[in-house]
CSV table of C-alpha atoms in Angstrom, one decimal:
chain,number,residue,atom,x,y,z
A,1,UNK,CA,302.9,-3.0,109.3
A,2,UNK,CA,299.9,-0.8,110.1
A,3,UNK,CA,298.6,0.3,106.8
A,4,UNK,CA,295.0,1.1,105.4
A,5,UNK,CA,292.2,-1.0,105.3
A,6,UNK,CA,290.2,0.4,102.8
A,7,UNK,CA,291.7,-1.8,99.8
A,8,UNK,CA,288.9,-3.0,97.7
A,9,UNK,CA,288.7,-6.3,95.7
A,10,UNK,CA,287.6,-5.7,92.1
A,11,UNK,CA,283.9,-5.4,91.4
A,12,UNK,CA,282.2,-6.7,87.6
A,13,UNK,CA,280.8,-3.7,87.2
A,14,UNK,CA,278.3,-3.4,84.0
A,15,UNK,CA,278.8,-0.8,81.9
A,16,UNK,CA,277.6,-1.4,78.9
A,17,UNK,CA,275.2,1.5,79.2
A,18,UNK,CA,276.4,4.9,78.0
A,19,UNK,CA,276.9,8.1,80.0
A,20,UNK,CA,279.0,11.2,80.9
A,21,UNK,CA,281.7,9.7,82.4
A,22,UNK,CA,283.6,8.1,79.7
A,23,UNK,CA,282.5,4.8,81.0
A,24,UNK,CA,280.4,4.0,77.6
A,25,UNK,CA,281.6,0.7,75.9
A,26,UNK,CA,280.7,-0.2,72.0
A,27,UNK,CA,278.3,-2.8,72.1
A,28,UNK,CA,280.2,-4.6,69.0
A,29,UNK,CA,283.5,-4.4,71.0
A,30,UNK,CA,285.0,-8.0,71.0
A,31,UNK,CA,286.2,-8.8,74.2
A,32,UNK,CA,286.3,-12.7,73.5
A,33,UNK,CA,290.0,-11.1,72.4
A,34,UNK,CA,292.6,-11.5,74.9
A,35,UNK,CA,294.6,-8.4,75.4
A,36,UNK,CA,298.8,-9.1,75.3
A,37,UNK,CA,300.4,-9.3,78.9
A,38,UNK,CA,302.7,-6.4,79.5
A,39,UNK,CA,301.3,-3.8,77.1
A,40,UNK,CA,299.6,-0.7,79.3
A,41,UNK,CA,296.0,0.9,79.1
A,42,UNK,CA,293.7,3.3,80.9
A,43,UNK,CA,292.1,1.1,83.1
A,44,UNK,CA,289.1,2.0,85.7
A,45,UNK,CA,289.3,1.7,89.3
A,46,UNK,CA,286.8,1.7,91.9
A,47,UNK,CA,287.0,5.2,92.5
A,48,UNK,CA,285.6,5.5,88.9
A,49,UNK,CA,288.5,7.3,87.3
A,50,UNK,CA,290.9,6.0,84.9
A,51,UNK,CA,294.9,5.3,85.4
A,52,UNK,CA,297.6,4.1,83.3
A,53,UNK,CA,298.0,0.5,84.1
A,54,UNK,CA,300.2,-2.6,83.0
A,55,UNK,CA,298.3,-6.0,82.0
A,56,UNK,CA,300.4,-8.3,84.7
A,57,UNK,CA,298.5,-11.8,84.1
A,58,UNK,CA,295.2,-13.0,82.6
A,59,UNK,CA,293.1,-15.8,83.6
A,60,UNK,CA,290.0,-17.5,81.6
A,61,UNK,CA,286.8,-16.6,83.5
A,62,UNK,CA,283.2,-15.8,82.3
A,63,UNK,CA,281.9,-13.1,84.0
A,64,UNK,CA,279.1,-10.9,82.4
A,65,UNK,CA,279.9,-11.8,78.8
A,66,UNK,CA,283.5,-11.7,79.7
A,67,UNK,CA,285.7,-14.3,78.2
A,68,UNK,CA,288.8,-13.3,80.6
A,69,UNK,CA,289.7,-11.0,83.3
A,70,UNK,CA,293.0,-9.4,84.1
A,71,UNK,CA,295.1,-8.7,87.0
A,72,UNK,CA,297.0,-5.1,86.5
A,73,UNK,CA,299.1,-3.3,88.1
A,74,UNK,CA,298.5,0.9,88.5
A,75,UNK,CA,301.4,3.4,87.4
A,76,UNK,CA,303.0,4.6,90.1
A,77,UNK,CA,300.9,3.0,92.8
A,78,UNK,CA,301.5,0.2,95.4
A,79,UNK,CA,301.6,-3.2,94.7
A,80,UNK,CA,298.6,-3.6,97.4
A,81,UNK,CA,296.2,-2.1,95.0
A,82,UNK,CA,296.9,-4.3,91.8
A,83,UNK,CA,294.0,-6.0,91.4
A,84,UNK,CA,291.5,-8.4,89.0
A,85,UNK,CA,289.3,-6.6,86.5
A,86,UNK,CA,286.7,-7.1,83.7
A,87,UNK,CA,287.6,-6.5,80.3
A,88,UNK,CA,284.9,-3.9,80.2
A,89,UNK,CA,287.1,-1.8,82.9
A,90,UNK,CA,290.0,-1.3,80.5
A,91,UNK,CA,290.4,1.0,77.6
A,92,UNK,CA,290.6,-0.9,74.2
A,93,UNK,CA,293.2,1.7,73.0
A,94,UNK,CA,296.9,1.1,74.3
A,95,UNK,CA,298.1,4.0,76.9
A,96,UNK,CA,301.6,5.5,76.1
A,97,UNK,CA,302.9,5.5,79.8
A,98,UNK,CA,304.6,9.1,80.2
A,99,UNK,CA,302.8,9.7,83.5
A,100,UNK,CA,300.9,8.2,86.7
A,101,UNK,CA,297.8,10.8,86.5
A,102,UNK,CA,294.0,9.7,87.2
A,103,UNK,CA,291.7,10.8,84.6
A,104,UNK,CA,288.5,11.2,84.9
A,105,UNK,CA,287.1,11.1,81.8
A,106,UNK,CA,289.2,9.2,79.1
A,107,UNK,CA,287.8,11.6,76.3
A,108,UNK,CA,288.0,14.9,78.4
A,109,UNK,CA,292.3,15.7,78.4
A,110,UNK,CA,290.7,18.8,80.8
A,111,UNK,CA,290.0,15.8,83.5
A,112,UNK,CA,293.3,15.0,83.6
A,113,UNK,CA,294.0,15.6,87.7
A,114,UNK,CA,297.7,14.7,89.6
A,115,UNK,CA,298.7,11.5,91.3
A,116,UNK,CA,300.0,12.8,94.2
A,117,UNK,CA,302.5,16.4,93.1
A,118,UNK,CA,300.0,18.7,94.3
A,119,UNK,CA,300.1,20.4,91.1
A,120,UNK,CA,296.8,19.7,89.5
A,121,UNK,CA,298.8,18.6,86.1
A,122,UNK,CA,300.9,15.8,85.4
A,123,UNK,CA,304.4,18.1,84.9
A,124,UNK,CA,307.2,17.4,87.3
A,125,UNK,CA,309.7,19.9,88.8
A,126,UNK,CA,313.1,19.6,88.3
A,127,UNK,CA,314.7,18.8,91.8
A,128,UNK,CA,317.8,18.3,92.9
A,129,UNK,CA,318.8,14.7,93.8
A,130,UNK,CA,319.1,16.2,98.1
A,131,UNK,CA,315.6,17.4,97.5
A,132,UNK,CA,314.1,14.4,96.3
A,133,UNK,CA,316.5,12.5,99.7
A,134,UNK,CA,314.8,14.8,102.1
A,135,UNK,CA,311.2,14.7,100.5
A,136,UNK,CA,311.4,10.9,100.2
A,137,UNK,CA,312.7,10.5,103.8
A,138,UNK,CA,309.7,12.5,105.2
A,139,UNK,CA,306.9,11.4,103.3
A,140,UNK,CA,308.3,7.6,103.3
A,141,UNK,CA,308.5,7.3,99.3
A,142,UNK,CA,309.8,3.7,99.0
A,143,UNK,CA,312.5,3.6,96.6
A,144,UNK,CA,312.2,2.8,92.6
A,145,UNK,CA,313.8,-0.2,91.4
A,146,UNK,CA,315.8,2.2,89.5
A,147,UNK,CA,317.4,3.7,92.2
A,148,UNK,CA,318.5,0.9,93.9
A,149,UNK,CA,322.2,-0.4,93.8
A,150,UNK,CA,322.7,-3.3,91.6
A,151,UNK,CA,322.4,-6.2,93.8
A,152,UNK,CA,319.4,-4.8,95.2
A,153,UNK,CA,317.5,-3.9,92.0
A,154,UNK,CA,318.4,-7.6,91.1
A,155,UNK,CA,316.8,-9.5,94.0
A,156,UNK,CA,313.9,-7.1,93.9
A,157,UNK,CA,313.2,-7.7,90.5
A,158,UNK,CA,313.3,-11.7,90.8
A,159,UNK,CA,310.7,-10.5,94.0
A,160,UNK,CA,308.3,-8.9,91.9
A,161,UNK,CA,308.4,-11.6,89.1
A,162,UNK,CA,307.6,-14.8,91.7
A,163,UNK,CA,305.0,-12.7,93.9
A,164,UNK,CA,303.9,-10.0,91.3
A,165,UNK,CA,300.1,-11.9,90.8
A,166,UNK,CA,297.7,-12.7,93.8
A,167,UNK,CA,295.4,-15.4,93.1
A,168,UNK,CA,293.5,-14.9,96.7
A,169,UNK,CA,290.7,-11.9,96.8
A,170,UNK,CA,289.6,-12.4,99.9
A,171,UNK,CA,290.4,-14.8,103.4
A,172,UNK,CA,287.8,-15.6,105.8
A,173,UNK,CA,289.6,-15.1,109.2
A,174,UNK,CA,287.1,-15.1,112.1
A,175,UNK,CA,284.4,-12.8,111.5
A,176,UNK,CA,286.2,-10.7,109.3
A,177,UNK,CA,286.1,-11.0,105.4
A,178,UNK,CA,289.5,-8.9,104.7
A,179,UNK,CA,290.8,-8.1,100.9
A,180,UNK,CA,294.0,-9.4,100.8
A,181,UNK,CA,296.9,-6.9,99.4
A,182,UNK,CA,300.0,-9.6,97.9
A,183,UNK,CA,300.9,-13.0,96.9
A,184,UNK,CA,301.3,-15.5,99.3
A,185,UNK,CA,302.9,-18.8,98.5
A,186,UNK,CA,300.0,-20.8,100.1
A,187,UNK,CA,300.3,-24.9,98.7
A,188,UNK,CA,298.8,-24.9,94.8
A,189,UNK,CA,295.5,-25.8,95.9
A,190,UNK,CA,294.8,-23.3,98.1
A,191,UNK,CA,296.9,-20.5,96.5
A,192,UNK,CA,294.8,-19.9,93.5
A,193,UNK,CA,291.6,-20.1,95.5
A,194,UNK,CA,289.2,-16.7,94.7
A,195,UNK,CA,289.1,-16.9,99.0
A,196,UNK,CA,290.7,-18.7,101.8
A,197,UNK,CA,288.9,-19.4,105.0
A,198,UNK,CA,291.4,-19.4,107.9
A,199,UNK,CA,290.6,-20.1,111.6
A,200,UNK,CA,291.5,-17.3,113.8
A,201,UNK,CA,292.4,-19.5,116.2
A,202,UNK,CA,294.6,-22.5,115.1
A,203,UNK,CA,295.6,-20.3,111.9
A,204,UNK,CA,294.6,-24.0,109.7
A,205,UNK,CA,292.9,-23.0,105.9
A,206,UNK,CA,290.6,-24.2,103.8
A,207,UNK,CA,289.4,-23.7,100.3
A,208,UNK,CA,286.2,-24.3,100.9
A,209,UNK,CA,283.4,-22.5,103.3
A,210,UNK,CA,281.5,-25.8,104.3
A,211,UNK,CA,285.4,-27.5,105.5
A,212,UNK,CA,285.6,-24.0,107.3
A,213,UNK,CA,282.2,-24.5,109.3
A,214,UNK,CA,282.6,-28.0,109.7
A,215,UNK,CA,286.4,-26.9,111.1
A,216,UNK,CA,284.7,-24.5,113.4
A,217,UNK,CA,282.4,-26.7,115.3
A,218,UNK,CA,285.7,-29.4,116.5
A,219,UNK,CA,288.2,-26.9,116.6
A,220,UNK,CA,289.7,-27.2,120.8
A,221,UNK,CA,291.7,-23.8,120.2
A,222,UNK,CA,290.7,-21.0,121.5
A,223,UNK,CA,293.9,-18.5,122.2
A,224,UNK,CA,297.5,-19.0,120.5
A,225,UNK,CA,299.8,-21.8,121.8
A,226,UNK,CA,302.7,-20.7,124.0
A,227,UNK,CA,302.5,-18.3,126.8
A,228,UNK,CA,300.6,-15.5,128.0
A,229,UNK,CA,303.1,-13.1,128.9
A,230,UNK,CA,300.6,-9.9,128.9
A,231,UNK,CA,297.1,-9.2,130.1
A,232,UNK,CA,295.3,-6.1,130.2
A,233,UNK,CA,291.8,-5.7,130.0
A,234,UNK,CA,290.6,-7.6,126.7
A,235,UNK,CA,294.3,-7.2,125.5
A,236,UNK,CA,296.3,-10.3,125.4
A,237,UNK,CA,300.1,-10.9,124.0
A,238,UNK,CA,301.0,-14.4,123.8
A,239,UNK,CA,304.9,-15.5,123.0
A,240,UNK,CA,305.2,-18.0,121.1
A,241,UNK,CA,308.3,-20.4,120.2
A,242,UNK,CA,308.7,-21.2,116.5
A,243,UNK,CA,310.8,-24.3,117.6
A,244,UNK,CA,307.7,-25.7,119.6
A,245,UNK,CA,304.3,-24.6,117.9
A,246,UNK,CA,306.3,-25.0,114.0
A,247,UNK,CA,302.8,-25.2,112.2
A,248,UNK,CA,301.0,-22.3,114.2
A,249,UNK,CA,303.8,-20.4,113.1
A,250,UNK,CA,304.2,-21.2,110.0
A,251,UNK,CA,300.7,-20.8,108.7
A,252,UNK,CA,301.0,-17.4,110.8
A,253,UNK,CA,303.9,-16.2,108.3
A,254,UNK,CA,301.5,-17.4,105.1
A,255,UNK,CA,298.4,-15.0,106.7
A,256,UNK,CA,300.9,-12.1,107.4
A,257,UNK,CA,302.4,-12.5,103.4
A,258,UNK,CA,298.8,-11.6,102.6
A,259,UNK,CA,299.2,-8.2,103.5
A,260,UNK,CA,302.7,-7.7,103.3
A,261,UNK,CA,305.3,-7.3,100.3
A,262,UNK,CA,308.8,-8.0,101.4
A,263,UNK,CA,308.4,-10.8,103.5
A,264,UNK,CA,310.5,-14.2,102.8
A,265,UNK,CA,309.8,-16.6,106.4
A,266,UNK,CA,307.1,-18.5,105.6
A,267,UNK,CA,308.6,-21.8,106.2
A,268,UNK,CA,312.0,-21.7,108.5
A,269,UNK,CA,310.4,-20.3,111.8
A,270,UNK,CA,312.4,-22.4,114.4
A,271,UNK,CA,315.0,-19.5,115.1
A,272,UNK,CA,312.3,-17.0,115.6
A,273,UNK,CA,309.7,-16.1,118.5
A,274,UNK,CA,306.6,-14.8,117.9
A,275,UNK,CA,304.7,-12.1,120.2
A,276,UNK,CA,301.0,-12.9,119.5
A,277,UNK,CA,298.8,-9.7,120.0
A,278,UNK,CA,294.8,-10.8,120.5
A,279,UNK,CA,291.3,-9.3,121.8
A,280,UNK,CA,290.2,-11.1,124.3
A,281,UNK,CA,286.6,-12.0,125.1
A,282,UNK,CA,284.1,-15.1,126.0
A,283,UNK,CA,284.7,-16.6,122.8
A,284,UNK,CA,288.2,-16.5,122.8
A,285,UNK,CA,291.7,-14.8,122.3
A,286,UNK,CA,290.5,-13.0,118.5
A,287,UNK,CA,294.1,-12.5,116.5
A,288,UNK,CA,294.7,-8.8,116.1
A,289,UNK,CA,298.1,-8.8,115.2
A,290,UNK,CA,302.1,-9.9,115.9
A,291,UNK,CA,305.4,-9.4,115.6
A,292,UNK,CA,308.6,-11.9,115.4
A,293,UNK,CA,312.3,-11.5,116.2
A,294,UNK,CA,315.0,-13.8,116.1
A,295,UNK,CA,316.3,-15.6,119.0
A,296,UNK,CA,319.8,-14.6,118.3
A,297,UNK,CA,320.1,-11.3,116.2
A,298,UNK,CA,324.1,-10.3,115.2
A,299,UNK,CA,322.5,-7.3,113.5
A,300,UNK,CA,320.4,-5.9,116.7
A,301,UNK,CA,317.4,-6.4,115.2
A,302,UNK,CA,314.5,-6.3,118.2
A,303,UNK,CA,311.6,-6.9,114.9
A,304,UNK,CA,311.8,-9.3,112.0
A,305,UNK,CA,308.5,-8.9,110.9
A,306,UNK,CA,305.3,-6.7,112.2
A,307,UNK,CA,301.8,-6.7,111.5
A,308,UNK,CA,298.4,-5.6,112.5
A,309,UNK,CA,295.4,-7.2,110.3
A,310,UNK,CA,293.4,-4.7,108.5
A,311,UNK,CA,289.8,-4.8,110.4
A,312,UNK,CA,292.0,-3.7,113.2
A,313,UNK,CA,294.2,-0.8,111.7
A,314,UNK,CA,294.2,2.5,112.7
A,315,UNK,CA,293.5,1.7,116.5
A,316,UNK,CA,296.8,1.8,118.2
A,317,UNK,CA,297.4,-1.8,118.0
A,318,UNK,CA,300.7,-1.5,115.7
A,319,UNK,CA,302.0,1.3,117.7
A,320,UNK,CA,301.4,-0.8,120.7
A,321,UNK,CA,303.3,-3.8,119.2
A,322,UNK,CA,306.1,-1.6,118.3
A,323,UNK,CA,306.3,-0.1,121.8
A,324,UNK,CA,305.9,-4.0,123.3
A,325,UNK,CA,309.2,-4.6,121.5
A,326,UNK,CA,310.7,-1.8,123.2
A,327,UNK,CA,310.1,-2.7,126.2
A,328,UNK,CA,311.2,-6.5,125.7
A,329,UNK,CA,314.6,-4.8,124.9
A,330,UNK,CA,314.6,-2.4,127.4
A,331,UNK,CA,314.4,-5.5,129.8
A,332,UNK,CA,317.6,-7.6,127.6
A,333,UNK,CA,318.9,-4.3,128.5
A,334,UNK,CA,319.9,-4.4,124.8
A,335,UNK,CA,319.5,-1.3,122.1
A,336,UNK,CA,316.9,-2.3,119.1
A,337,UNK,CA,315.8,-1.9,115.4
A,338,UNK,CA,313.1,-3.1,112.9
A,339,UNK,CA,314.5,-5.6,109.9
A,340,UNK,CA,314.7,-3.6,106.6
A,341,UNK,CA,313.7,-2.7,104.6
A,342,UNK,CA,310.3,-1.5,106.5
A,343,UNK,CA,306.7,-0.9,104.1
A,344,UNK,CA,305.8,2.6,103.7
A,345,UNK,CA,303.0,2.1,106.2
A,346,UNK,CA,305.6,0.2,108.6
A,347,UNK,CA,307.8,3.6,108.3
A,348,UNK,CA,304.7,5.5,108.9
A,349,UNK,CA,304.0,3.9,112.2
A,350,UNK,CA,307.8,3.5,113.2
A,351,UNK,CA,308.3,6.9,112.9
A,352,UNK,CA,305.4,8.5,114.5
A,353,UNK,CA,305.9,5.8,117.9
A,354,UNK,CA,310.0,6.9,117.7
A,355,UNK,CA,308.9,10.9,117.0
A,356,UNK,CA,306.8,10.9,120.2
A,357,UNK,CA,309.4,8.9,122.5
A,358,UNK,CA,311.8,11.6,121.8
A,359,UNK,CA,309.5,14.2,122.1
A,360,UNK,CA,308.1,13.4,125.5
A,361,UNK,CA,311.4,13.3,127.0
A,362,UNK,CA,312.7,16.7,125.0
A,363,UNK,CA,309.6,18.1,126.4
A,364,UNK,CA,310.5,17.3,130.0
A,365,UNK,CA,314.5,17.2,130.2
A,366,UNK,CA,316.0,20.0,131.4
A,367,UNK,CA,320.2,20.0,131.0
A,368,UNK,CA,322.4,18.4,127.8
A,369,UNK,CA,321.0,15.1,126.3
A,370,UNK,CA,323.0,13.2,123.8
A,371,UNK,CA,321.9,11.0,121.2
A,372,UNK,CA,323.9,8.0,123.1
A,373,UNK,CA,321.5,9.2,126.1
A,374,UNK,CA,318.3,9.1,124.6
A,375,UNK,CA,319.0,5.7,122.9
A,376,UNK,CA,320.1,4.5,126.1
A,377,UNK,CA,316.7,5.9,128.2
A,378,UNK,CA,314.3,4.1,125.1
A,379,UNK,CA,316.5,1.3,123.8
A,380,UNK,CA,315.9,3.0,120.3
A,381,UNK,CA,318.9,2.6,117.7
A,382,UNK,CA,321.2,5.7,117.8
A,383,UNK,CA,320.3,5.6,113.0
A,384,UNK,CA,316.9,5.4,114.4
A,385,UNK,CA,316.7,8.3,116.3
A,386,UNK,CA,319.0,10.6,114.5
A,387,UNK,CA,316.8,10.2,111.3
A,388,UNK,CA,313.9,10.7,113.4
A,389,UNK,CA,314.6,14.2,114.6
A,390,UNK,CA,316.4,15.2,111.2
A,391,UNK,CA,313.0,14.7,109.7
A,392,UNK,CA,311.6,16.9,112.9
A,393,UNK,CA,314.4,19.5,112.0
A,394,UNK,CA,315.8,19.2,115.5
A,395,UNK,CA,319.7,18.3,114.7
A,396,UNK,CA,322.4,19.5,113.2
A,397,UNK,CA,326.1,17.8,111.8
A,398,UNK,CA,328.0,19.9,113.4
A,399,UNK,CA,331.8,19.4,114.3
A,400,UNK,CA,331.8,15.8,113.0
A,401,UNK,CA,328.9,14.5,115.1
A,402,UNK,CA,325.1,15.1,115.0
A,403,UNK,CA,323.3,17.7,118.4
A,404,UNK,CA,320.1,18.2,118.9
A,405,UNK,CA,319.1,21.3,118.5
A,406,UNK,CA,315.5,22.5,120.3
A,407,UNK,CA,313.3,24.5,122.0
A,408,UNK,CA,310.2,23.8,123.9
A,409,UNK,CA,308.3,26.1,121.4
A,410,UNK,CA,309.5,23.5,119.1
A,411,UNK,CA,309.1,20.6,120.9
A,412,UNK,CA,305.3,21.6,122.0
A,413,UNK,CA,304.5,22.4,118.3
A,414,UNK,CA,305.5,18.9,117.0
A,415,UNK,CA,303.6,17.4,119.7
A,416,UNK,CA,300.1,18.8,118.5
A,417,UNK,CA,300.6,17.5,115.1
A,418,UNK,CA,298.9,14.5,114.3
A,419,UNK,CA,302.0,12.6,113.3
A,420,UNK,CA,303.5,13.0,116.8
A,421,UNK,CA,300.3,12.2,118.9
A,422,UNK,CA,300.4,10.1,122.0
A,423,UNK,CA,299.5,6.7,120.8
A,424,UNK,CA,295.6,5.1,122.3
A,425,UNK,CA,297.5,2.6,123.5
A,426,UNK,CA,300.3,2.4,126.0
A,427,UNK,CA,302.3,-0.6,127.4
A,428,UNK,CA,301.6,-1.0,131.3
A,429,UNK,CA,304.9,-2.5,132.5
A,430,UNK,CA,302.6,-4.1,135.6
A,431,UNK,CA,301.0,-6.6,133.3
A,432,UNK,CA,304.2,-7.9,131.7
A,433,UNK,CA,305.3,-11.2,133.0
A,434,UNK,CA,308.2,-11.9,131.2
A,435,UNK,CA,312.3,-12.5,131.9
A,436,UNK,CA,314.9,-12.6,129.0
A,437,UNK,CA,316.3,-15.5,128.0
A,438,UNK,CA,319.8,-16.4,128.9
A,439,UNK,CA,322.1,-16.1,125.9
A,440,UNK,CA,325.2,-17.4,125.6
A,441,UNK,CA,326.6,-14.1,123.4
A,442,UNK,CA,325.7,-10.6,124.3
A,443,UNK,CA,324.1,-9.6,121.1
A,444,UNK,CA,322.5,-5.6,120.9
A,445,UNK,CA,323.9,-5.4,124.6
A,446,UNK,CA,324.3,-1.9,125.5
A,447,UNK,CA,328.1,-0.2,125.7
């Protein structure tokens, strides 16, 4: 999903030196001394202030005096940011974990700032459990394992203990050097590799830069396999079968784990086509970003999986993915959803393409509209689109079923906000050359 692209790898910083900041370290500290995994400290982050964190993993490597580094995980923050860090960026005192506040200064409790309450102190207000619903819903709070029902908690629990370390800092992919954000269950010796070097083209990777270079000179690639089934401008969306290009796929789904937690197809891509979004130009079709979707959905499902590489967030190319999807269903003549459960960037995306859809027709529809109407006009799911405009506070349960409720003061107001902006980047219908399949059932076909 479309997320933020200013996650950092760790830096060895020095600080041996003393100063204000609390960043002082004894010179007779002994950090030949492995700290215990799981216990928690106040450990530094790039931003130079200091959070409760949990030791995940160590790992032998001398670095600036350092006999190991660690790879923690920050209270109350997403798993993207864990990272690898120098002894000399943790706090030799163990951190009783009461609450997820940055702190300034370790040795100033007056630098103690919020996390993310607003309240400039680490207290929280007592809510009721609607409250926190509604405030979750709206500012896409992913839910705590403790939340979750049973089952749930249980799978995502046995996620977090197989994916919960990330051995690869970095991938070379084109002429982009991108932090990575998770695990990825890349083959043993290229998994634990500091950096991976991946052709943008062919999507084959290396463990080392000279294989890369060498690769780059014989590769014949120069655009995804399959076929072009968009073109405008420099923007190019290829489809791509997982049944006929297995590989290309596959090591797609391994570069996409990078940068995405819940994600299980690496490996079983056969039932599943993939809608290759690229940047076109004399060197080639560059990889931007994709989605997948099954063949044959039961559940409706129009996205399996969605992303836009970080060098190109933030530019209208996940909301144009998104919309492409739409439109693909719009011609199945079928009603479609994302896969769940979506990343709290993928919500953030989904909901601002879904709150402007609705709002542009709102804006110009004069008469009675029914949720069964507007999922018909957009092929959005009806769950979609009612939780959409309960978050714009534009329908109300009322007589067993749910009516929207506007005005075009309303519907004007939401539209300046920068959460409901018309996306950069639109789908032309004119440069889409592309015919649903025949299917044999009529999955997600409209009633």
């Amino acid at each position: 999903m479309e997320a933020n692209s200013n996650s950092t790898t760790p830096t060895n910083e020095d600080s041996a030196s003393s100063n204000d900041d609390g960043n002082s370290k004894k010179d007779d500290e002994d950090y030949s001394t492995p700290l215990e995994i799981g216990q928690h400290y106040l450990i530094r982050r790039n931003d130079d202030q200091w959070y409760p964190g949990e030791i995940i993993h160590r790992r032998e490597k001398e670095q600036n005096g350092h006999m190991f580094e660690y790879y923690v995980h920050f209270e109350g923050l997403n798993r993207r940011l864990d990272e690898w860090v120098a002894r000399d960026r943790i706090m030799s005192s163990q951190f009783a974990v009461q609450n997820t506040c940055a702190v300034k200064n370790p040795n100033d409790p007056s630098s103690v700032q919020s996390n993310g309450n607003g309240s400039g102190s680490c207290e929280t207000r007592k809510v009721t459990r609607n409250q926190k619903r509604k405030h979750d819903e709206i500012n896409h709070v992913q839910q705590g394992i403790e939340e979750m029902d049973p089952t749930t908690a249980a799978l995502e629990r046995e996620h977090e203990a197989i994916t919960k370390v990330k051995y690869i800092d970095k991938c070379q992919v084109g002429r982009f050097e991108i932090d990575t954000w998770y695990f990825s269950p890349y083959p043993e010796e290229y998994g634990k590799q500091s950096t991976l070097y991946i052709c943008e083209f062919c999507l084959k990777y290396m463990s080392l830069e000279k294989t890369y270079r060498a690769h780059l000179q014989v590769c014949t690639y120069r655009q995804p396999p399959g076929k072009e089934i968009y073109r405008k401008g420099t923007i190019s969306i290829y489809e791509v079968d997982g049944r006929d290009y297995k590989l290309y796929c596959q090591n797609l789904c391994l570069l996409a784990k990078l940068f995405l937690d819940h994600k299980t197809l690496y490996f079983d891509v056969e039932p599943f086509l993939f809608y290759v979004l690229c940047q076109v130009d004399r060197q080639g079709a560059h990889l931007v970003g994709y989605f997948s979707k099954e063949k044959e959905s039961a559940e409706g499902y129009n996205v399996a999986c969605i992303l836009t590489l970080p060098p190109y967030q933030r530019k209208g190319y996940g909301k144009l993915l998104i919309a492409f999807s739409y439109e693909l269903s719009k011609l199945e003549q079928a009603v479609g959803s994302p896969e769940k459960p979506l990343s709290d960037l993928g919500k953030l995306s989904y909901r601002s393409y879904w709150s402007w859809v609705l709002l542009e027709i709102l804006r110009d529809f004069r008469g009675v509209i029914s949720i069964k109407d507007l999922s018909q006009m957009t092929s959005i799911a009806q769950t979609d689109i009612i939780s959409t405009l309960q978050c714009l506070n534009m329908v109300k349960y009322w007589k067993g079923q749910h009516v929207i409720c506007v005005t075009p003061k309303l519907v004007e107001e939401h539209l300046r906000t920068s959460k409901c902006k018309k996306p950069p980047l639109l789908v032309d219908n004119s440069c889409l050359r592309w015919e649903p399949p025949k299917r044999s059932v009529n999955n997600g076909k409209r009633k």
